[in-house]
Short mmCIF file of C-alpha atoms in Angstrom, two decimals:
data_model
loop_
_atom_site.label_atom_id
_atom_site.label_comp_id
_atom_site.label_asym_id
_atom_site.label_seq_id
_atom_site.Cartn_x
_atom_site.Cartn_y
_atom_site.Cartn_z
CA UNK B 1 83.36 94.18 109.41
CA UNK B 2 86.93 95.39 109.28
CA UNK B 3 87.82 92.47 106.98
CA UNK B 4 91.52 91.55 106.99
CA UNK B 5 93.78 93.88 108.94
CA UNK B 6 97.57 93.94 109.01
CA UNK B 7 100.06 95.75 111.21
CA UNK B 8 102.42 97.45 110.87
CA UNK B 9 101.99 99.12 107.49
CA UNK B 10 105.72 99.85 107.15
CA UNK B 11 108.75 98.39 108.90
CA UNK B 12 112.51 98.77 108.59
CA UNK B 13 114.74 96.12 110.14
CA UNK B 14 118.44 95.50 110.35
CA UNK B 15 119.88 92.19 109.21
CA UNK B 16 119.53 89.60 111.96
CA UNK B 17 116.65 91.26 113.78
CA UNK B 18 113.43 89.40 114.39
CA UNK B 19 109.87 90.65 114.20
CA UNK B 20 106.25 89.56 113.88
CA UNK B 21 103.84 90.77 111.24
CA UNK B 22 100.31 90.75 112.57
CA UNK B 23 97.23 89.63 110.65
CA UNK B 24 93.64 89.42 111.87
CA UNK B 25 90.27 88.78 110.24
CA UNK B 26 86.79 89.20 111.65
CA UNK B 27 84.87 87.16 109.08
CA UNK B 28 85.23 83.77 110.84
CA UNK B 29 87.18 82.42 107.86
CA UNK B 30 88.80 79.01 108.14
CA UNK B 31 91.58 79.54 105.66
CA UNK B 32 94.33 82.13 106.09
CA UNK B 33 97.55 82.60 104.22
CA UNK B 34 100.61 84.79 103.86
CA UNK B 35 102.03 85.94 100.53
CA UNK B 36 104.99 88.06 99.55
CA UNK B 37 104.97 90.28 96.50
CA UNK B 38 108.19 91.21 94.75
CA UNK B 39 108.63 93.18 91.52
CA UNK B 40 108.48 90.90 88.51
CA UNK B 41 107.71 87.83 90.64
CA UNK B 42 104.00 87.99 91.34
CA UNK B 43 102.49 86.93 94.63
CA UNK B 44 104.08 83.85 96.22
CA UNK B 45 102.64 81.78 99.05
CA UNK B 46 104.74 81.61 102.22
CA UNK B 47 102.59 79.69 104.70
CA UNK B 48 98.93 78.89 105.08
CA UNK B 49 96.49 77.61 107.69
CA UNK B 50 93.33 75.59 107.21
CA UNK B 51 92.09 76.19 110.74
CA UNK B 52 93.15 76.95 114.30
CA UNK B 53 96.15 74.82 115.23
CA UNK B 54 96.86 73.71 111.64
CA UNK B 55 99.51 75.29 109.43
CA UNK B 56 101.52 74.21 106.42
CA UNK B 57 104.26 75.50 104.15
CA UNK B 58 103.77 77.22 100.82
CA UNK B 59 106.27 77.91 98.04
CA UNK B 60 108.76 80.08 99.93
CA UNK B 61 108.63 79.19 103.65
CA UNK B 62 112.32 79.43 104.58
CA UNK B 63 113.07 82.08 107.20
CA UNK B 64 109.45 82.41 108.30
CA UNK B 65 107.37 80.83 111.05
CA UNK B 66 103.64 80.89 111.62
CA UNK B 67 101.16 79.71 114.21
CA UNK B 68 97.38 79.83 114.45
CA UNK B 69 96.07 79.71 118.00
CA UNK B 70 92.72 81.32 117.16
CA UNK B 71 90.49 81.51 114.08
CA UNK B 72 90.98 85.26 113.89
CA UNK B 73 94.76 85.69 114.08
CA UNK B 74 97.61 84.44 111.91
CA UNK B 75 100.95 86.12 112.72
CA UNK B 76 104.04 85.73 110.56
CA UNK B 77 107.40 85.67 112.33
CA UNK B 78 110.74 86.52 110.78
CA UNK B 79 113.34 84.78 112.92
CA UNK B 80 116.50 86.49 111.65
CA UNK B 81 115.77 89.05 108.96
CA UNK B 82 117.82 89.04 105.76
CA UNK B 83 117.91 91.60 102.91
CA UNK B 84 116.28 88.95 100.67
CA UNK B 85 113.18 89.28 102.81
CA UNK B 86 112.65 92.87 101.74
CA UNK B 87 109.20 92.71 100.18
CA UNK B 88 105.54 93.58 100.56
CA UNK B 89 103.68 91.02 102.64
CA UNK B 90 99.98 90.30 102.28
CA UNK B 91 97.73 88.29 104.51
CA UNK B 92 94.58 86.75 103.03
CA UNK B 93 91.60 84.76 104.22
CA UNK B 94 88.72 82.84 102.70
CA UNK B 95 85.55 81.27 104.00
CA UNK B 96 86.06 77.83 102.58
CA UNK B 97 89.21 75.85 102.02
CA UNK B 98 88.80 75.57 98.28
CA UNK B 99 87.10 77.42 95.49
CA UNK B 100 86.33 80.60 97.40
CA UNK B 101 87.81 83.99 96.73
CA UNK B 102 90.51 85.14 99.11
CA UNK B 103 90.21 88.54 100.79
CA UNK B 104 93.50 90.38 101.14
CA UNK B 105 94.74 92.78 103.76
CA UNK B 106 96.35 96.14 102.94
CA UNK B 107 99.90 94.79 103.19
CA UNK B 108 103.07 95.42 105.17
CA UNK B 109 106.05 96.92 103.36
CA UNK B 110 109.22 95.51 104.95
CA UNK B 111 112.74 96.72 104.28
CA UNK B 112 115.73 94.81 105.68
CA UNK B 113 118.99 96.74 105.66
CA UNK Q 1 103.70 72.53 88.39
CA UNK Q 2 100.90 75.08 88.05
CA UNK Q 3 101.73 78.01 85.82
CA UNK Q 4 99.97 81.28 85.04
CA UNK Q 5 101.11 83.68 82.32
CA UNK Q 6 99.50 87.06 81.82
CA UNK Q 7 99.79 89.24 78.75
CA UNK Q 8 100.47 91.94 77.95
CA UNK Q 9 102.65 93.05 80.87
CA UNK Q 10 101.43 96.61 80.38
CA UNK Q 11 98.60 98.13 78.36
CA UNK Q 12 97.86 101.76 77.74
CA UNK Q 13 94.39 102.70 76.47
CA UNK Q 14 92.52 105.87 75.72
CA UNK Q 15 89.29 106.40 77.61
CA UNK Q 16 86.55 104.51 75.78
CA UNK Q 17 88.96 102.24 73.90
CA UNK Q 18 87.91 98.63 74.63
CA UNK Q 19 90.47 95.84 74.93
CA UNK Q 20 91.20 92.46 76.53
CA UNK Q 21 93.74 91.08 78.97
CA UNK Q 22 94.88 87.48 78.67
CA UNK Q 23 95.63 84.86 81.31
CA UNK Q 24 97.01 81.52 80.10
CA UNK Q 25 97.23 78.73 82.63
CA UNK Q 26 98.52 75.19 83.08
CA UNK Q 27 97.15 73.11 85.92
CA UNK Q 28 96.53 69.42 86.45
CA UNK Q 29 92.91 70.16 87.24
CA UNK Q 30 91.26 73.54 87.67
CA UNK Q 31 89.32 74.20 90.84
CA UNK Q 32 88.88 77.89 90.12
CA UNK Q 33 90.35 80.86 88.23
CA UNK Q 34 90.33 84.21 89.97
CA UNK Q 35 90.70 87.77 88.76
CA UNK Q 36 91.85 90.52 91.12
CA UNK Q 37 92.44 94.22 90.76
CA UNK Q 38 95.33 95.83 92.63
CA UNK Q 39 95.78 99.56 93.09
CA UNK Q 40 99.22 100.98 93.99
CA UNK Q 41 100.07 100.47 97.66
CA UNK Q 42 97.00 98.33 98.33
CA UNK Q 43 96.10 94.67 98.59
CA UNK Q 44 94.44 92.78 95.72
CA UNK Q 45 90.70 93.26 95.46
CA UNK Q 46 88.59 90.33 94.30
CA UNK Q 47 86.73 90.69 90.98
CA UNK Q 48 85.60 87.29 89.64
CA UNK Q 49 85.81 83.55 90.09
CA UNK Q 50 85.36 81.22 87.10
CA UNK Q 51 85.06 77.48 87.61
CA UNK Q 52 84.51 75.81 84.24
CA UNK Q 53 85.15 76.38 80.54
CA UNK Q 54 82.47 78.46 78.90
CA UNK Q 55 81.64 80.37 82.04
CA UNK Q 56 81.35 84.17 81.85
CA UNK Q 57 80.90 86.82 84.54
CA UNK Q 58 80.32 90.56 84.27
CA UNK Q 59 80.70 93.53 86.56
CA UNK Q 60 80.21 97.04 85.25
CA UNK Q 61 82.70 97.50 82.39
CA UNK Q 62 84.48 94.20 83.03
CA UNK Q 63 83.66 90.77 81.65
CA UNK Q 64 85.67 87.63 82.39
CA UNK Q 65 85.57 84.50 80.24
CA UNK Q 66 87.17 81.08 80.60
CA UNK Q 67 88.33 78.33 78.24
CA UNK Q 68 90.26 75.17 79.06
CA UNK Q 69 93.60 76.94 78.57
CA UNK Q 70 93.03 80.64 79.14
CA UNK Q 71 90.87 83.39 80.52
CA UNK Q 72 90.19 86.84 79.15
CA UNK Q 73 89.26 89.98 81.01
CA UNK Q 74 87.41 92.22 78.57
CA UNK Q 75 87.24 95.91 79.41
CA UNK Q 76 84.51 97.82 77.57
CA UNK Q 77 84.74 101.59 77.23
CA UNK Q 78 87.28 101.93 80.06
CA UNK Q 79 87.54 105.00 82.26
CA UNK Q 80 90.64 106.42 83.96
CA UNK Q 81 89.49 104.90 87.27
CA UNK Q 82 89.92 101.45 85.73
CA UNK Q 83 93.69 102.02 85.78
CA UNK Q 84 95.24 99.36 88.01
CA UNK Q 85 97.19 96.12 87.89
CA UNK Q 86 94.97 93.15 87.08
CA UNK Q 87 96.03 89.82 88.54
CA UNK Q 88 94.97 86.35 87.49
CA UNK Q 89 95.32 83.32 89.77
CA UNK Q 90 94.43 79.65 89.61
CA UNK Q 91 93.61 77.13 92.30
CA UNK Q 92 94.27 73.54 91.35
CA UNK Q 93 92.57 70.32 92.33
CA UNK Q 94 94.77 67.83 94.15
CA UNK Q 95 98.51 68.03 94.76
CA UNK Q 96 100.44 68.87 97.92
CA UNK Q 97 98.99 72.35 98.45
CA UNK Q 98 95.34 71.93 97.59
CA UNK Q 99 94.33 75.40 98.57
CA UNK Q 100 97.05 77.70 97.36
CA UNK Q 101 96.60 80.24 94.62
CA UNK Q 102 99.19 80.46 91.87
CA UNK Q 103 99.35 84.03 90.60
CA UNK Q 104 100.45 85.50 87.32
CA UNK Q 105 102.67 88.58 87.31
CA UNK Q 106 99.82 90.86 86.35
CA UNK Q 107 98.93 93.35 83.63
CA UNK Q 108 99.39 97.03 84.40
CA UNK Q 109 96.50 98.88 82.76
CA UNK Q 110 96.63 102.63 82.25
CA UNK Q 111 93.60 104.45 80.87
CA UNK Q 112 94.26 107.98 79.71
CA UNK Q 113 91.49 110.59 79.71
#
């Protein structure tokens, strides 16, 4: 199993540009989520999904959209990038909705100029 | 609101010098407490899940314990390869986001040879 994969690994955007961060898992996990990690802030939940077609907001959802058309994929879209979105983004998945460990991808380092 | 506080922020040990990392938490009801290890430039790697006070889990030189208010990660005779940031997270029962993890800011452990 490849586990949780993320692309790209690095990305530089200009303010106002849009892009999609890709996330895929091959473990048939129901639950997937997106976090951002900033220095001194810890990991914060952006959006999550409890199954195909079902998504919900986390702590810091503004400026991001998600969709989940398949069990495997959970892309994160930045509609109009802002410097405040400069961060490292991690996708995670878990087998069950509650109580199970989450498996994290390798991350995408995004810089918005 | 769920809160997780980790201490110390940074810890420097000599090889073989045992110590403990602390994770204090406040949740309405604990579904699970998770420990992760994160190496620079990589995603968090799962270590342990603890579900109830009094529970203990071990893996090589690491041992995690749980009380009603805090968790400890004990490191026995650490080696340089144990150097990493250790993250603690809690998942609460009930509330608007039943499945999200609330992370602490982590403890940066450095083990010198």
